[in-house]
PDB file of N, CA and C in Angstrom:
ATOM      1  N   MET J1404     114.869-100.590 -48.193  1.00  0.00           N
ATOM      2  CA  MET J1404     114.449-100.924 -49.538  1.00  0.00           C
ATOM      3  C   MET J1404     113.837 -99.680 -50.183  1.00  0.00           C
ATOM      4  N   SER J1405     114.296 -99.343 -51.363  1.00  0.00           N
ATOM      5  CA  SER J1405     113.798 -98.146 -52.036  1.00  0.00           C
ATOM      6  C   SER J1405     112.552 -98.467 -52.861  1.00  0.00           C
ATOM      7  N   ARG J1406     111.841 -97.425 -53.181  1.00  0.00           N
ATOM      8  CA  ARG J1406     110.638 -97.574 -53.996  1.00  0.00           C
ATOM      9  C   ARG J1406     111.029 -97.958 -55.419  1.00  0.00           C
ATOM     10  N   PRO J1407     110.166 -98.694 -56.106  1.00  0.00           N
ATOM     11  CA  PRO J1407     110.453 -98.964 -57.518  1.00  0.00           C
ATOM     12  C   PRO J1407     110.331 -97.677 -58.328  1.00  0.00           C
ATOM     13  N   LYS J1408     111.162 -97.559 -59.343  1.00  0.00           N
ATOM     14  CA  LYS J1408     111.154 -96.359 -60.168  1.00  0.00           C
ATOM     15  C   LYS J1408     109.880 -96.337 -61.017  1.00  0.00           C
ATOM     16  N   PRO J1409     109.164 -95.193 -61.052  1.00  0.00           N
ATOM     17  CA  PRO J1409     107.924 -95.143 -61.832  1.00  0.00           C
ATOM     18  C   PRO J1409     108.212 -95.161 -63.335  1.00  0.00           C
ATOM     19  N   THR J1410     107.239 -95.637 -64.097  1.00  0.00           N
ATOM     20  CA  THR J1410     107.352 -95.647 -65.553  1.00  0.00           C
ATOM     21  C   THR J1410     106.837 -94.312 -66.079  1.00  0.00           C
ATOM     22  N   VAL J1411     107.702 -93.587 -66.788  1.00  0.00           N
ATOM     23  CA  VAL J1411     107.332 -92.296 -67.363  1.00  0.00           C
ATOM     24  C   VAL J1411     106.665 -92.551 -68.712  1.00  0.00           C
ATOM     25  N   VAL J1412     105.422 -92.101 -68.861  1.00  0.00           N
ATOM     26  CA  VAL J1412     104.669 -92.294 -70.097  1.00  0.00           C
ATOM     27  C   VAL J1412     104.877 -91.105 -71.032  1.00  0.00           C
ATOM     28  N   LEU J1413     104.821 -89.887 -70.496  1.00  0.00           N
ATOM     29  CA  LEU J1413     105.046 -88.641 -71.245  1.00  0.00           C
ATOM     30  C   LEU J1413     105.849 -87.683 -70.385  1.00  0.00           C
ATOM     31  N   GLU J1414     106.634 -86.821 -71.048  1.00  0.00           N
ATOM     32  CA  GLU J1414     107.383 -85.811 -70.301  1.00  0.00           C
ATOM     33  C   GLU J1414     107.467 -84.534 -71.118  1.00  0.00           C
ATOM     34  N   HIS J1415     107.340 -83.398 -70.430  1.00  0.00           N
ATOM     35  CA  HIS J1415     107.517 -82.087 -71.057  1.00  0.00           C
ATOM     36  C   HIS J1415     108.413 -81.250 -70.157  1.00  0.00           C
ATOM     37  N   VAL J1416     109.452 -80.641 -70.751  1.00  0.00           N
ATOM     38  CA  VAL J1416     110.351 -79.763 -70.008  1.00  0.00           C
ATOM     39  C   VAL J1416     110.205 -78.353 -70.565  1.00  0.00           C
ATOM     40  N   ASN J1417     109.879 -77.392 -69.671  1.00  0.00           N
ATOM     41  CA  ASN J1417     109.795 -75.992 -70.065  1.00  0.00           C
ATOM     42  C   ASN J1417     111.217 -75.468 -70.209  1.00  0.00           C
ATOM     43  N   LYS J1418     111.573 -75.016 -71.407  1.00  0.00           N
ATOM     44  CA  LYS J1418     112.948 -74.598 -71.681  1.00  0.00           C
ATOM     45  C   LYS J1418     113.331 -73.283 -70.994  1.00  0.00           C
ATOM     46  N   LYS J1419     112.334 -72.511 -70.542  1.00  0.00           N
ATOM     47  CA  LYS J1419     112.630 -71.255 -69.845  1.00  0.00           C
ATOM     48  C   LYS J1419     112.808 -71.481 -68.345  1.00  0.00           C
ATOM     49  N   THR J1420     111.943 -72.285 -67.744  1.00  0.00           N
ATOM     50  CA  THR J1420     111.986 -72.486 -66.292  1.00  0.00           C
ATOM     51  C   THR J1420     112.668 -73.796 -65.894  1.00  0.00           C
ATOM     52  N   TYR J1421     112.900 -74.666 -66.876  1.00  0.00           N
ATOM     53  CA  TYR J1421     113.491 -76.001 -66.655  1.00  0.00           C
ATOM     54  C   TYR J1421     112.624 -76.886 -65.758  1.00  0.00           C
ATOM     55  N   LYS J1422     111.344 -76.546 -65.665  1.00  0.00           N
ATOM     56  CA  LYS J1422     110.432 -77.400 -64.901  1.00  0.00           C
ATOM     57  C   LYS J1422     109.959 -78.541 -65.787  1.00  0.00           C
ATOM     58  N   SER J1423     109.857 -79.697 -65.181  1.00  0.00           N
ATOM     59  CA  SER J1423     109.459 -80.891 -65.907  1.00  0.00           C
ATOM     60  C   SER J1423     108.098 -81.373 -65.426  1.00  0.00           C
ATOM     61  N   GLU J1424     107.233 -81.710 -66.356  1.00  0.00           N
ATOM     62  CA  GLU J1424     105.948 -82.339 -66.053  1.00  0.00           C
ATOM     63  C   GLU J1424     106.011 -83.746 -66.622  1.00  0.00           C
ATOM     64  N   GLN J1425     105.771 -84.748 -65.775  1.00  0.00           N
ATOM     65  CA  GLN J1425     105.815 -86.135 -66.215  1.00  0.00           C
ATOM     66  C   GLN J1425     104.476 -86.810 -65.958  1.00  0.00           C
ATOM     67  N   VAL J1426     104.028 -87.577 -66.936  1.00  0.00           N
ATOM     68  CA  VAL J1426     102.859 -88.438 -66.771  1.00  0.00           C
ATOM     69  C   VAL J1426     103.417 -89.808 -66.421  1.00  0.00           C
ATOM     70  N   LEU J1427     103.036 -90.322 -65.239  1.00  0.00           N
ATOM     71  CA  LEU J1427     103.560 -91.591 -64.749  1.00  0.00           C
ATOM     72  C   LEU J1427     102.488 -92.672 -64.800  1.00  0.00           C
ATOM     73  N   ASP J1428     102.903 -93.874 -65.112  1.00  0.00           N
ATOM     74  CA  ASP J1428     101.986 -95.010 -65.117  1.00  0.00           C
ATOM     75  C   ASP J1428     101.545 -95.293 -63.684  1.00  0.00           C
ATOM     76  N   ALA J1429     100.269 -95.625 -63.503  1.00  0.00           N
ATOM     77  CA  ALA J1429      99.742 -95.960 -62.177  1.00  0.00           C
ATOM     78  C   ALA J1429      98.864 -97.199 -62.289  1.00  0.00           C
ATOM     79  N   GLU J1430      98.901 -98.007 -61.261  1.00  0.00           N
ATOM     80  CA  GLU J1430      98.078 -99.224 -61.234  1.00  0.00           C
ATOM     81  C   GLU J1430      96.600 -98.880 -61.118  1.00  0.00           C
ATOM     82  N   ALA J1431      96.286 -97.870 -60.329  1.00  0.00           N
ATOM     83  CA  ALA J1431      94.897 -97.493 -60.070  1.00  0.00           C
ATOM     84  C   ALA J1431      94.879 -96.179 -59.308  1.00  0.00           C
ATOM     85  N   ILE J1432      93.678 -95.721 -58.998  1.00  0.00           N
ATOM     86  CA  ILE J1432      93.457 -94.609 -58.078  1.00  0.00           C
ATOM     87  C   ILE J1432      92.731 -95.195 -56.873  1.00  0.00           C
ATOM     88  N   TRP J1433      93.208 -94.863 -55.694  1.00  0.00           N
ATOM     89  CA  TRP J1433      92.577 -95.340 -54.463  1.00  0.00           C
ATOM     90  C   TRP J1433      91.851 -94.167 -53.835  1.00  0.00           C
ATOM     91  N   ALA J1434      90.567 -94.355 -53.572  1.00  0.00           N
ATOM     92  CA  ALA J1434      89.735 -93.301 -53.009  1.00  0.00           C
ATOM     93  C   ALA J1434      89.165 -93.755 -51.674  1.00  0.00           C
ATOM     94  N   VAL J1435      89.052 -92.809 -50.757  1.00  0.00           N
ATOM     95  CA  VAL J1435      88.417 -93.082 -49.476  1.00  0.00           C
ATOM     96  C   VAL J1435      86.924 -92.808 -49.644  1.00  0.00           C
ATOM     97  N   PHE J1436      86.101 -93.788 -49.266  1.00  0.00           N
ATOM     98  CA  PHE J1436      84.646 -93.662 -49.347  1.00  0.00           C
ATOM     99  C   PHE J1436      84.077 -93.645 -47.930  1.00  0.00           C
ATOM    100  N   PHE J1437      82.931 -92.996 -47.777  1.00  0.00           N
ATOM    101  CA  PHE J1437      82.202 -92.973 -46.506  1.00  0.00           C
ATOM    102  C   PHE J1437      80.899 -93.731 -46.705  1.00  0.00           C
ATOM    103  N   LYS J1438      80.719 -94.809 -45.954  1.00  0.00           N
ATOM    104  CA  LYS J1438      79.546 -95.683 -46.087  1.00  0.00           C
ATOM    105  C   LYS J1438      79.344 -96.087 -47.545  1.00  0.00           C
ATOM    106  N   ASP J1439      80.448 -96.507 -48.183  1.00  0.00           N
ATOM    107  CA  ASP J1439      80.462 -97.012 -49.563  1.00  0.00           C
ATOM    108  C   ASP J1439      80.070 -95.976 -50.603  1.00  0.00           C
ATOM    109  N   LYS J1440      80.197 -94.685 -50.269  1.00  0.00           N
ATOM    110  CA  LYS J1440      79.895 -93.617 -51.221  1.00  0.00           C
ATOM    111  C   LYS J1440      81.018 -92.588 -51.209  1.00  0.00           C
ATOM    112  N   PRO J1441      81.283 -91.943 -52.354  1.00  0.00           N
ATOM    113  CA  PRO J1441      82.292 -90.879 -52.380  1.00  0.00           C
ATOM    114  C   PRO J1441      81.834 -89.675 -51.565  1.00  0.00           C
ATOM    115  N   PHE J1442      82.790 -88.882 -51.104  1.00  0.00           N
ATOM    116  CA  PHE J1442      82.475 -87.703 -50.299  1.00  0.00           C
ATOM    117  C   PHE J1442      83.570 -86.657 -50.499  1.00  0.00           C
ATOM    118  N   ASN J1443      83.313 -85.437 -50.069  1.00  0.00           N
ATOM    119  CA  ASN J1443      84.311 -84.366 -50.029  1.00  0.00           C
ATOM    120  C   ASN J1443      84.691 -84.142 -48.575  1.00  0.00           C
ATOM    121  N   LEU J1444      85.923 -83.717 -48.354  1.00  0.00           N
ATOM    122  CA  LEU J1444      86.420 -83.478 -47.000  1.00  0.00           C
ATOM    123  C   LEU J1444      86.851 -82.023 -46.893  1.00  0.00           C
ATOM    124  N   LYS J1445      86.236 -81.291 -45.969  1.00  0.00           N
ATOM    125  CA  LYS J1445      86.513 -79.864 -45.792  1.00  0.00           C
ATOM    126  C   LYS J1445      86.969 -79.617 -44.368  1.00  0.00           C
ATOM    127  N   SER J1446      88.004 -78.800 -44.208  1.00  0.00           N
ATOM    128  CA  SER J1446      88.429 -78.386 -42.873  1.00  0.00           C
ATOM    129  C   SER J1446      88.416 -76.859 -42.808  1.00  0.00           C
ATOM    130  N   SER J1447      88.104 -76.345 -41.635  1.00  0.00           N
ATOM    131  CA  SER J1447      88.066 -74.898 -41.450  1.00  0.00           C
ATOM    132  C   SER J1447      88.266 -74.580 -39.979  1.00  0.00           C
ATOM    133  N   ASN J1448      88.526 -73.321 -39.697  1.00  0.00           N
ATOM    134  CA  ASN J1448      88.691 -72.844 -38.336  1.00  0.00           C
ATOM    135  C   ASN J1448      87.327 -72.398 -37.825  1.00  0.00           C
ATOM    136  N   VAL J1449      86.875 -72.957 -36.701  1.00  0.00           N
ATOM    137  CA  VAL J1449      85.550 -72.616 -36.185  1.00  0.00           C
ATOM    138  C   VAL J1449      85.509 -71.241 -35.523  1.00  0.00           C
ATOM    139  N   LEU J1450      86.671 -70.644 -35.247  1.00  0.00           N
ATOM    140  CA  LEU J1450      86.698 -69.336 -34.588  1.00  0.00           C
ATOM    141  C   LEU J1450      86.717 -68.168 -35.566  1.00  0.00           C
ATOM    142  N   THR J1451      87.217 -68.397 -36.778  1.00  0.00           N
ATOM    143  CA  THR J1451      87.336 -67.306 -37.739  1.00  0.00           C
ATOM    144  C   THR J1451      87.148 -67.820 -39.154  1.00  0.00           C
ATOM    145  N   ASN J1452      86.790 -66.927 -40.070  1.00  0.00           N
ATOM    146  CA  ASN J1452      86.643 -67.308 -41.476  1.00  0.00           C
ATOM    147  C   ASN J1452      87.969 -67.267 -42.223  1.00  0.00           C
ATOM    148  N   TYR J1453      89.019 -66.752 -41.588  1.00  0.00           N
ATOM    149  CA  TYR J1453      90.305 -66.655 -42.264  1.00  0.00           C
ATOM    150  C   TYR J1453      91.121 -67.900 -41.994  1.00  0.00           C
ATOM    151  N   PRO J1454      91.771 -68.523 -42.885  1.00  0.00           N
ATOM    152  CA  PRO J1454      91.879 -68.185 -44.310  1.00  0.00           C
ATOM    153  C   PRO J1454      90.777 -68.783 -45.154  1.00  0.00           C
ATOM    154  N   GLY J1455      89.738 -69.273 -44.577  1.00  0.00           N
ATOM    155  CA  GLY J1455      88.645 -69.891 -45.322  1.00  0.00           C
ATOM    156  C   GLY J1455      88.769 -71.406 -45.298  1.00  0.00           C
ATOM    157  N   PRO J1456      87.736 -72.101 -45.753  1.00  0.00           N
ATOM    158  CA  PRO J1456      87.766 -73.565 -45.710  1.00  0.00           C
ATOM    159  C   PRO J1456      88.788 -74.142 -46.681  1.00  0.00           C
ATOM    160  N   LYS J1457      89.307 -75.312 -46.337  1.00  0.00           N
ATOM    161  CA  LYS J1457      90.241 -76.019 -47.207  1.00  0.00           C
ATOM    162  C   LYS J1457      89.624 -77.373 -47.537  1.00  0.00           C
ATOM    163  N   TYR J1458      89.520 -77.663 -48.811  1.00  0.00           N
ATOM    164  CA  TYR J1458      89.017 -78.956 -49.253  1.00  0.00           C
ATOM    165  C   TYR J1458      90.206 -79.885 -49.443  1.00  0.00           C
ATOM    166  N   LYS J1459      90.174 -81.021 -48.787  1.00  0.00           N
ATOM    167  CA  LYS J1459      91.310 -81.940 -48.781  1.00  0.00           C
ATOM    168  C   LYS J1459      91.095 -83.072 -49.780  1.00  0.00           C
ATOM    169  N   LYS J1460      92.211 -83.643 -50.222  1.00  0.00           N
ATOM    170  CA  LYS J1460      92.174 -84.763 -51.157  1.00  0.00           C
ATOM    171  C   LYS J1460      91.630 -86.014 -50.471  1.00  0.00           C
ATOM    172  N   VAL J1461      90.826 -86.778 -51.201  1.00  0.00           N
ATOM    173  CA  VAL J1461      90.359 -88.064 -50.695  1.00  0.00           C
ATOM    174  C   VAL J1461      90.635 -89.188 -51.704  1.00  0.00           C
ATOM    175  N   SER J1462      91.359 -88.870 -52.798  1.00  0.00           N
ATOM    176  CA  SER J1462      91.754 -89.900 -53.756  1.00  0.00           C
ATOM    177  C   SER J1462      93.246 -89.737 -54.058  1.00  0.00           C
ATOM    178  N   PHE J1463      93.911 -90.873 -54.245  1.00  0.00           N
ATOM    179  CA  PHE J1463      95.375 -90.884 -54.344  1.00  0.00           C
ATOM    180  C   PHE J1463      95.840 -91.933 -55.350  1.00  0.00           C
ATOM    181  N   SER J1464      97.027 -91.730 -55.917  1.00  0.00           N
ATOM    182  CA  SER J1464      97.620 -92.736 -56.798  1.00  0.00           C
ATOM    183  C   SER J1464      98.476 -93.718 -56.004  1.00  0.00           C
ATOM    184  N   ASN J1465      98.532 -93.531 -54.699  1.00  0.00           N
ATOM    185  CA  ASN J1465      99.287 -94.410 -53.807  1.00  0.00           C
ATOM    186  C   ASN J1465      98.320 -94.978 -52.764  1.00  0.00           C
ATOM    187  N   PRO J1466      98.216 -96.314 -52.658  1.00  0.00           N
ATOM    188  CA  PRO J1466      97.243 -96.877 -51.717  1.00  0.00           C
ATOM    189  C   PRO J1466      97.542 -96.556 -50.255  1.00  0.00           C
ATOM    190  N   GLY J1467      98.813 -96.383 -49.908  1.00  0.00           N
ATOM    191  CA  GLY J1467      99.166 -96.101 -48.521  1.00  0.00           C
ATOM    192  C   GLY J1467      98.552 -94.814 -48.009  1.00  0.00           C
ATOM    193  N   HIS J1468      98.532 -93.762 -48.845  1.00  0.00           N
ATOM    194  CA  HIS J1468      97.945 -92.480 -48.431  1.00  0.00           C
ATOM    195  C   HIS J1468      96.452 -92.635 -48.172  1.00  0.00           C
ATOM    196  N   ALA J1469      95.768 -93.395 -49.019  1.00  0.00           N
ATOM    197  CA  ALA J1469      94.330 -93.598 -48.847  1.00  0.00           C
ATOM    198  C   ALA J1469      94.041 -94.388 -47.569  1.00  0.00           C
ATOM    199  N   HIS J1470      94.798 -95.449 -47.319  1.00  0.00           N
ATOM    200  CA  HIS J1470      94.581 -96.242 -46.103  1.00  0.00           C
ATOM    201  C   HIS J1470      94.866 -95.422 -44.847  1.00  0.00           C
ATOM    202  N   ASN J1471      95.906 -94.578 -44.895  1.00  0.00           N
ATOM    203  CA  ASN J1471      96.221 -93.723 -43.742  1.00  0.00           C
ATOM    204  C   ASN J1471      95.083 -92.734 -43.465  1.00  0.00           C
ATOM    205  N   LEU J1472      94.528 -92.138 -44.532  1.00  0.00           N
ATOM    206  CA  LEU J1472      93.432 -91.191 -44.343  1.00  0.00           C
ATOM    207  C   LEU J1472      92.190 -91.896 -43.808  1.00  0.00           C
ATOM    208  N   ALA J1473      91.853 -93.067 -44.345  1.00  0.00           N
ATOM    209  CA  ALA J1473      90.678 -93.806 -43.864  1.00  0.00           C
ATOM    210  C   ALA J1473      90.832 -94.147 -42.389  1.00  0.00           C
ATOM    211  N   LYS J1474      92.025 -94.587 -41.989  1.00  0.00           N
ATOM    212  CA  LYS J1474      92.268 -94.922 -40.579  1.00  0.00           C
ATOM    213  C   LYS J1474      92.128 -93.673 -39.705  1.00  0.00           C
ATOM    214  N   LYS J1475      92.719 -92.565 -40.164  1.00  0.00           N
ATOM    215  CA  LYS J1475      92.653 -91.317 -39.401  1.00  0.00           C
ATOM    216  C   LYS J1475      91.201 -90.863 -39.218  1.00  0.00           C
ATOM    217  N   LEU J1476      90.405 -90.907 -40.283  1.00  0.00           N
ATOM    218  CA  LEU J1476      89.006 -90.469 -40.191  1.00  0.00           C
ATOM    219  C   LEU J1476      88.189 -91.415 -39.317  1.00  0.00           C
ATOM    220  N   ASN J1477      88.441 -92.722 -39.424  1.00  0.00           N
ATOM    221  CA  ASN J1477      87.741 -93.672 -38.551  1.00  0.00           C
ATOM    222  C   ASN J1477      88.087 -93.425 -37.087  1.00  0.00           C
ATOM    223  N   ASP J1478      89.349 -93.076 -36.817  1.00  0.00           N
ATOM    224  CA  ASP J1478      89.759 -92.772 -35.439  1.00  0.00           C
ATOM    225  C   ASP J1478      89.127 -91.473 -34.946  1.00  0.00           C
ATOM    226  N   ILE J1479      89.148 -90.423 -35.776  1.00  0.00           N
ATOM    227  CA  ILE J1479      88.592 -89.123 -35.389  1.00  0.00           C
ATOM    228  C   ILE J1479      87.106 -89.230 -35.083  1.00  0.00           C
ATOM    229  N   PHE J1480      86.362 -89.921 -35.957  1.00  0.00           N
ATOM    230  CA  PHE J1480      84.912 -89.998 -35.825  1.00  0.00           C
ATOM    231  C   PHE J1480      84.454 -91.243 -35.067  1.00  0.00           C
ATOM    232  N   ASN J1481      85.414 -92.021 -34.545  1.00  0.00           N
ATOM    233  CA  ASN J1481      85.123 -93.211 -33.744  1.00  0.00           C
ATOM    234  C   ASN J1481      84.116 -94.131 -34.442  1.00  0.00           C
ATOM    235  N   CYS J1482      84.484 -94.524 -35.681  1.00  0.00           N
ATOM    236  CA  CYS J1482      83.606 -95.384 -36.467  1.00  0.00           C
ATOM    237  C   CYS J1482      84.451 -96.282 -37.367  1.00  0.00           C
ATOM    238  N   GLU J1483      83.809 -97.082 -38.176  1.00  0.00           N
ATOM    239  CA  GLU J1483      84.468 -97.915 -39.179  1.00  0.00           C
ATOM    240  C   GLU J1483      83.816 -97.678 -40.534  1.00  0.00           C
ATOM    241  N   ASP J1484      83.274 -96.489 -40.753  1.00  0.00           N
ATOM    242  CA  ASP J1484      82.517 -96.176 -41.962  1.00  0.00           C
ATOM    243  C   ASP J1484      83.383 -95.744 -43.143  1.00  0.00           C
ATOM    244  N   PHE J1485      84.646 -95.403 -42.910  1.00  0.00           N
ATOM    245  CA  PHE J1485      85.533 -94.971 -43.980  1.00  0.00           C
ATOM    246  C   PHE J1485      86.320 -96.172 -44.484  1.00  0.00           C
ATOM    247  N   SER J1486      86.330 -96.359 -45.803  1.00  0.00           N
ATOM    248  CA  SER J1486      87.034 -97.485 -46.404  1.00  0.00           C
ATOM    249  C   SER J1486      87.748 -97.016 -47.666  1.00  0.00           C
ATOM    250  N   VAL J1487      88.645 -97.853 -48.172  1.00  0.00           N
ATOM    251  CA  VAL J1487      89.417 -97.523 -49.376  1.00  0.00           C
ATOM    252  C   VAL J1487      88.884 -98.351 -50.537  1.00  0.00           C
ATOM    253  N   VAL J1488      88.627 -97.673 -51.660  1.00  0.00           N
ATOM    254  CA  VAL J1488      88.124 -98.325 -52.870  1.00  0.00           C
ATOM    255  C   VAL J1488      89.168 -98.158 -53.968  1.00  0.00           C
ATOM    256  N   LYS J1489      89.500 -99.260 -54.626  1.00  0.00           N
ATOM    257  CA  LYS J1489      90.466 -99.244 -55.733  1.00  0.00           C
ATOM    258  C   LYS J1489      89.703 -99.015 -57.035  1.00  0.00           C
ATOM    259  N   LEU J1490      90.015 -97.911 -57.722  1.00  0.00           N
ATOM    260  CA  LEU J1490      89.337 -97.548 -58.964  1.00  0.00           C
ATOM    261  C   LEU J1490      90.273 -97.827 -60.142  1.00  0.00           C
ATOM    262  N   THR J1491      89.852 -98.710 -61.046  1.00  0.00           N
ATOM    263  CA  THR J1491      90.684 -99.048 -62.204  1.00  0.00           C
ATOM    264  C   THR J1491      89.998 -98.764 -63.528  1.00  0.00           C
ATOM    265  N   ALA J1492      88.700 -98.531 -63.523  1.00  0.00           N
ATOM    266  CA  ALA J1492      87.947 -98.243 -64.751  1.00  0.00           C
ATOM    267  C   ALA J1492      86.790 -97.328 -64.397  1.00  0.00           C
ATOM    268  N   GLY J1493      86.237 -96.698 -65.400  1.00  0.00           N
ATOM    269  CA  GLY J1493      85.105 -95.822 -65.146  1.00  0.00           C
ATOM    270  C   GLY J1493      84.615 -95.175 -66.426  1.00  0.00           C
ATOM    271  N   GLU J1494      83.641 -94.351 -66.264  1.00  0.00           N
ATOM    272  CA  GLU J1494      83.041 -93.644 -67.390  1.00  0.00           C
ATOM    273  C   GLU J1494      83.859 -92.393 -67.700  1.00  0.00           C
ATOM    274  N   THR J1495      84.201 -92.194 -68.973  1.00  0.00           N
ATOM    275  CA  THR J1495      84.896 -90.978 -69.385  1.00  0.00           C
ATOM    276  C   THR J1495      83.856 -89.898 -69.620  1.00  0.00           C
ATOM    277  N   VAL J1496      84.057 -88.743 -68.987  1.00  0.00           N
ATOM    278  CA  VAL J1496      83.106 -87.634 -69.117  1.00  0.00           C
ATOM    279  C   VAL J1496      83.836 -86.427 -69.690  1.00  0.00           C
ATOM    280  N   LYS J1497      83.095 -85.607 -70.431  1.00  0.00           N
ATOM    281  CA  LYS J1497      83.657 -84.392 -71.011  1.00  0.00           C
ATOM    282  C   LYS J1497      82.980 -83.189 -70.367  1.00  0.00           C
ATOM    283  N   GLU J1498      83.767 -82.154 -70.135  1.00  0.00           N
ATOM    284  CA  GLU J1498      83.232 -80.943 -69.537  1.00  0.00           C
ATOM    285  C   GLU J1498      82.321 -80.249 -70.540  1.00  0.00           C
ATOM    286  N   VAL J1499      81.199 -79.772 -70.054  1.00  0.00           N
ATOM    287  CA  VAL J1499      80.226 -79.120 -70.934  1.00  0.00           C
ATOM    288  C   VAL J1499      80.416 -77.627 -70.889  1.00  0.00           C
TER     289      VAL J1499
END
């Protein structure tokens, strides 16, 4: 069974590079929370500073990715503190 085709809300095609940017409709954003609070996830090599720390995504437009990450983190840290939160509304903020 194939995935349902996403609804394209806006599209822009660069006429020089032929790259397309599409804004797709989404039901929500799913975020992984730790003990019911948002968090950042950083990975790095403990032996060297190269190539430096990498900050990983913890919010997704697909619920499956969020559930997979929560399960992986619960398994790694041997806990049940990571959960998935469905975000559908919130406060709009402007950069200062």
